[in-house]
Short mmCIF file of C-alpha atoms in Angstrom, two decimals:
data_model
loop_
_atom_site.label_atom_id
_atom_site.label_comp_id
_atom_site.label_asym_id
_atom_site.label_seq_id
_atom_site.Cartn_x
_atom_site.Cartn_y
_atom_site.Cartn_z
CA MET A 1 -58.16 -113.58 -107.35
CA ALA A 2 -60.69 -110.87 -108.25
CA LYS A 3 -60.73 -109.52 -104.69
CA LYS A 4 -56.94 -109.32 -104.63
CA LEU A 5 -56.94 -107.58 -108.01
CA ALA A 6 -59.62 -105.15 -106.80
CA ASP A 7 -57.60 -104.35 -103.67
CA VAL A 8 -54.52 -103.56 -105.76
CA ILE A 9 -56.56 -101.30 -108.03
CA GLN A 10 -58.03 -99.41 -105.08
CA VAL A 11 -54.59 -98.80 -103.59
CA GLU A 12 -53.25 -97.54 -106.92
CA ALA A 13 -56.27 -95.30 -107.48
CA ARG A 14 -56.03 -93.75 -104.01
CA ALA A 15 -52.32 -93.14 -104.35
CA LYS A 16 -52.69 -91.45 -107.74
CA ALA A 17 -55.61 -89.31 -106.56
CA LYS A 18 -53.75 -88.27 -103.40
CA ASN A 19 -50.27 -87.75 -104.74
CA GLY A 20 -50.93 -86.70 -108.33
CA THR A 21 -47.85 -86.83 -110.54
CA ARG A 22 -45.25 -84.79 -108.72
CA GLY A 23 -41.92 -84.62 -110.43
CA ASN A 24 -38.49 -85.37 -108.95
CA ARG A 25 -34.99 -86.29 -110.04
CA GLY A 26 -34.87 -89.49 -112.03
CA THR A 27 -38.50 -89.21 -113.07
CA ASP A 28 -39.46 -89.72 -116.71
CA LEU A 29 -40.16 -86.07 -117.49
CA GLN A 30 -42.10 -86.69 -120.67
CA LYS A 31 -44.28 -89.36 -119.05
CA VAL A 32 -45.14 -87.15 -116.06
CA LEU A 33 -46.05 -84.21 -118.28
CA ARG A 34 -48.20 -86.46 -120.47
CA GLU A 35 -50.09 -87.69 -117.40
CA ARG A 36 -50.54 -84.18 -116.03
CA ILE A 37 -51.94 -82.95 -119.32
CA ALA A 38 -54.19 -86.00 -119.72
CA ARG A 39 -55.61 -85.60 -116.20
CA GLN A 40 -55.91 -81.83 -116.74
CA GLU A 41 -53.59 -81.09 -113.85
CA ILE A 42 -52.10 -78.81 -116.50
CA PRO A 43 -55.25 -77.41 -118.18
CA PRO A 44 -55.62 -76.60 -121.89
CA GLY A 45 -54.12 -73.22 -122.74
CA SER A 46 -51.49 -73.43 -119.97
CA LYS A 47 -47.89 -72.47 -120.73
CA LEU A 48 -45.06 -74.90 -120.06
CA ARG A 49 -42.00 -72.91 -119.01
CA GLU A 50 -38.62 -74.51 -119.54
CA ASN A 51 -36.94 -72.82 -116.56
CA GLU A 52 -39.65 -73.89 -114.11
CA LEU A 53 -39.69 -77.50 -115.34
CA ALA A 54 -35.89 -77.74 -115.29
CA LYS A 55 -35.87 -76.52 -111.69
CA GLU A 56 -38.70 -78.83 -110.57
CA PHE A 57 -37.22 -81.97 -112.10
CA GLY A 58 -33.60 -81.07 -111.55
CA VAL A 59 -32.63 -81.54 -115.19
CA PRO A 60 -30.93 -79.37 -117.84
CA ARG A 61 -33.12 -77.19 -120.03
CA ALA A 62 -31.97 -79.24 -123.03
CA ARG A 63 -33.71 -82.27 -121.57
CA VAL A 64 -36.87 -80.22 -121.00
CA ARG A 65 -36.80 -79.08 -124.63
CA GLU A 66 -36.51 -82.72 -125.75
CA ALA A 67 -39.57 -83.62 -123.68
CA LEU A 68 -41.55 -80.67 -125.06
CA CYS A 69 -40.60 -81.64 -128.60
CA ALA A 70 -41.95 -85.15 -127.97
CA LEU A 71 -45.18 -83.74 -126.54
CA GLU A 72 -45.58 -81.52 -129.60
CA GLN A 73 -45.16 -84.54 -131.89
CA ARG A 74 -47.93 -86.32 -129.93
CA GLY A 75 -50.22 -83.33 -130.46
CA LEU A 76 -50.46 -82.47 -126.76
CA ILE A 77 -48.80 -79.05 -126.97
CA GLU A 78 -48.03 -76.51 -129.64
CA ARG A 79 -45.26 -73.95 -129.99
CA ILE A 80 -46.67 -70.47 -130.47
CA PRO A 81 -44.42 -67.55 -131.46
CA ASN A 82 -43.82 -65.16 -128.54
CA ARG A 83 -45.72 -67.48 -126.17
CA GLY A 84 -43.72 -70.68 -126.11
CA ALA A 85 -45.15 -74.14 -125.42
CA VAL A 86 -48.90 -74.16 -124.77
CA VAL A 87 -51.16 -77.13 -123.96
CA VAL A 88 -53.51 -77.81 -126.87
CA ARG A 89 -57.22 -77.21 -126.40
CA LEU A 90 -59.38 -79.66 -128.39
CA ASP A 91 -62.53 -78.32 -129.98
CA LEU A 92 -65.75 -80.32 -130.19
CA SER A 93 -65.24 -81.50 -133.78
CA GLN A 94 -61.74 -82.79 -132.95
CA VAL A 95 -63.04 -84.78 -129.98
CA PHE A 96 -65.67 -86.54 -132.08
CA GLU A 97 -63.14 -87.22 -134.84
CA ILE A 98 -60.81 -88.81 -132.28
CA TYR A 99 -63.62 -91.02 -130.98
CA ASP A 100 -64.35 -92.17 -134.54
CA VAL A 101 -60.74 -93.29 -134.94
CA ARG A 102 -60.54 -94.72 -131.43
CA GLU A 103 -63.56 -96.94 -132.11
CA VAL A 104 -61.68 -98.72 -134.90
CA LEU A 105 -58.40 -99.01 -133.00
CA GLU A 106 -59.95 -100.26 -129.74
CA GLY A 107 -61.92 -102.87 -131.65
CA LEU A 108 -58.78 -104.05 -133.45
CA CYS A 109 -56.93 -104.17 -130.14
CA VAL A 110 -59.35 -106.55 -128.41
CA ARG A 111 -59.59 -108.71 -131.54
CA LEU A 112 -55.81 -109.18 -131.68
CA ALA A 113 -55.64 -109.65 -127.91
CA THR A 114 -58.30 -112.36 -128.02
CA GLN A 115 -56.53 -114.12 -130.87
CA ASN A 116 -53.10 -113.98 -129.23
CA VAL A 117 -53.67 -115.38 -125.73
CA PRO A 118 -55.59 -118.32 -124.22
CA PRO A 119 -59.23 -117.52 -123.31
CA GLU A 120 -58.60 -118.30 -119.64
CA SER A 121 -56.13 -115.40 -119.52
CA TRP A 122 -59.09 -113.06 -119.13
CA GLN A 123 -60.78 -114.86 -116.24
CA ASP A 124 -59.37 -112.57 -113.54
CA LEU A 125 -60.70 -109.50 -115.39
CA VAL A 126 -64.07 -111.18 -115.91
CA GLU A 127 -64.24 -111.64 -112.14
CA LEU A 128 -63.01 -108.10 -111.46
CA PHE A 129 -65.69 -106.59 -113.68
CA ASP A 130 -68.33 -108.59 -111.85
CA GLN A 131 -68.98 -107.61 -108.22
CA PRO A 132 -65.84 -105.55 -107.41
CA MET A 133 -66.39 -103.04 -110.23
CA GLU A 134 -70.12 -102.98 -109.54
CA GLU A 135 -69.35 -101.99 -105.94
CA HIS A 136 -67.19 -99.12 -107.18
CA VAL A 137 -70.11 -97.86 -109.27
CA LYS A 138 -72.59 -98.16 -106.40
CA ARG A 139 -70.29 -96.19 -104.09
CA GLY A 140 -69.52 -93.62 -106.76
CA ASP A 141 -65.83 -94.50 -106.45
CA PHE A 142 -64.92 -93.44 -109.97
CA GLU A 143 -61.17 -93.34 -109.30
CA ALA A 144 -61.21 -97.08 -108.53
CA PHE A 145 -63.57 -97.73 -111.45
CA LEU A 146 -61.27 -95.93 -113.89
CA ALA A 147 -58.25 -97.73 -112.46
CA GLY A 148 -59.99 -101.05 -113.20
CA TYR A 149 -60.81 -99.90 -116.70
CA ASP A 150 -57.20 -98.83 -117.23
CA MET A 151 -56.02 -102.29 -116.18
CA PHE A 152 -58.31 -103.86 -118.79
CA ARG A 153 -57.04 -101.44 -121.40
CA ARG A 154 -53.35 -102.08 -120.63
CA ARG A 155 -53.82 -105.83 -120.59
CA ALA A 156 -55.54 -105.75 -123.98
CA ILE A 157 -52.80 -103.61 -125.51
CA GLU A 158 -50.10 -105.90 -124.12
CA ALA A 159 -51.84 -109.01 -125.43
CA ALA A 160 -52.42 -107.42 -128.84
CA ALA A 161 -48.62 -107.25 -129.18
CA ASN A 162 -48.65 -104.59 -131.90
CA PRO A 163 -46.28 -101.67 -131.12
CA VAL A 164 -47.75 -99.42 -133.81
CA LEU A 165 -51.27 -99.94 -132.48
CA ALA A 166 -50.08 -99.42 -128.89
CA SER A 167 -48.46 -96.10 -129.78
CA MET A 168 -51.55 -94.86 -131.60
CA LEU A 169 -53.88 -95.88 -128.75
CA ASP A 170 -51.65 -94.26 -126.13
CA SER A 171 -51.59 -90.99 -128.06
CA ILE A 172 -55.36 -90.97 -128.48
CA TYR A 173 -56.00 -91.98 -124.87
CA GLU A 174 -53.95 -89.08 -123.58
CA LYS A 175 -56.08 -86.65 -125.57
CA THR A 176 -59.39 -88.13 -124.39
CA GLN A 177 -58.67 -89.11 -120.78
CA VAL A 178 -60.02 -85.85 -119.36
CA ILE A 179 -63.19 -86.26 -121.43
CA ALA A 180 -63.54 -89.88 -120.26
CA ARG A 181 -63.34 -88.77 -116.63
CA ARG A 182 -66.16 -86.32 -117.25
CA ILE A 183 -68.32 -88.79 -119.17
CA ILE A 184 -68.12 -91.43 -116.44
CA VAL A 185 -69.99 -89.24 -113.93
CA LEU A 186 -72.90 -88.56 -116.30
CA PRO A 187 -76.26 -90.10 -115.34
CA GLY A 188 -76.21 -93.85 -115.95
CA ARG A 189 -72.91 -93.89 -117.87
CA ALA A 190 -70.87 -95.89 -115.35
CA GLU A 191 -73.57 -98.58 -115.16
CA GLN A 192 -73.85 -98.74 -118.95
CA GLY A 193 -70.09 -98.78 -119.42
CA LEU A 194 -69.73 -101.61 -116.92
CA LYS A 195 -72.37 -103.64 -118.72
CA GLU A 196 -70.63 -103.08 -122.06
CA HIS A 197 -67.21 -104.06 -120.73
CA ARG A 198 -68.62 -107.22 -119.18
CA ALA A 199 -69.96 -108.20 -122.60
CA VAL A 200 -66.57 -107.54 -124.24
CA LEU A 201 -64.73 -109.59 -121.62
CA ALA A 202 -67.26 -112.42 -121.89
CA ALA A 203 -66.55 -112.65 -125.64
CA MET A 204 -62.79 -112.57 -125.00
CA ARG A 205 -63.17 -115.30 -122.37
CA ARG A 206 -64.97 -117.44 -124.97
CA GLY A 207 -62.20 -116.78 -127.48
CA ASP A 208 -64.63 -115.06 -129.86
CA ALA A 209 -62.33 -112.40 -131.31
CA LEU A 210 -64.76 -110.99 -133.89
CA GLU A 211 -67.56 -110.63 -131.35
CA ALA A 212 -65.19 -108.97 -128.90
CA GLU A 213 -64.22 -106.47 -131.61
CA ARG A 214 -67.86 -105.75 -132.46
CA LEU A 215 -68.79 -105.20 -128.82
CA ARG A 216 -65.77 -103.00 -128.12
CA ARG A 217 -66.61 -100.79 -131.08
CA GLU A 218 -70.17 -100.63 -129.85
CA ASN A 219 -68.84 -99.58 -126.45
CA MET A 220 -66.87 -96.74 -128.04
CA ARG A 221 -69.91 -95.56 -130.00
CA SER A 222 -71.94 -95.60 -126.80
CA ALA A 223 -69.39 -93.36 -125.07
CA ARG A 224 -69.44 -91.02 -128.07
CA ASP A 225 -73.24 -90.87 -127.96
CA TYR A 226 -73.17 -89.94 -124.26
CA LEU A 227 -70.65 -87.23 -125.00
CA LYS A 228 -72.79 -85.85 -127.82
CA ARG A 229 -75.90 -85.90 -125.64
CA TYR A 230 -74.24 -84.05 -122.74
CA GLN A 231 -71.66 -82.05 -124.67
CA SER A 232 -72.75 -78.70 -123.26
CA PHE A 233 -72.00 -79.99 -119.75
CA VAL A 234 -68.77 -81.81 -120.56
CA LEU A 235 -66.82 -79.59 -122.97
#
């Protein structure tokens, strides 16, 4: 089961790394733009031009404006007079503030997830985060590692079954995904992160919701500490 799951993750990671998030007709415009901004394919400070987006996606400018309005509400872009829509650039204090909030929300998420589903539901992820994820770290295959982490994250959000929490976590994740991709390559961070996630999953597998929450919050604080230590190299 774990090997099959790992193979799926590797395929998805390779495809995303190779193809990016190219737009086409029928594509969810807002979703694609959110992913591009989160992965810094559209860097902070970049302008989003309605005419260019309408042409690329083959949609009316009114639909582009709707997508930009939604991105502004999520705090990913801002409308500046005489400049138009510009991707927001987070400063250092904002990043740390977001991590403070994310710590609480991620902890709540795994607690609810652990409470809502049978403990054996997490067995495949326990196995995935054993040897398969360790191999990704050893090879320096961070795309596959992050794909595995994203699977854990999505599964926890789904099991938590709280739409308000899911929306808040998605919004925060989009703002910190670029930072997370930079943190993971710092010395020792991938190994430490893997160890921390194994501990969280072990608690979830036991059905210990409070311990899972404590460990997940500890994991978030650890990531924040790494960011603070290497901030001059990351931001």
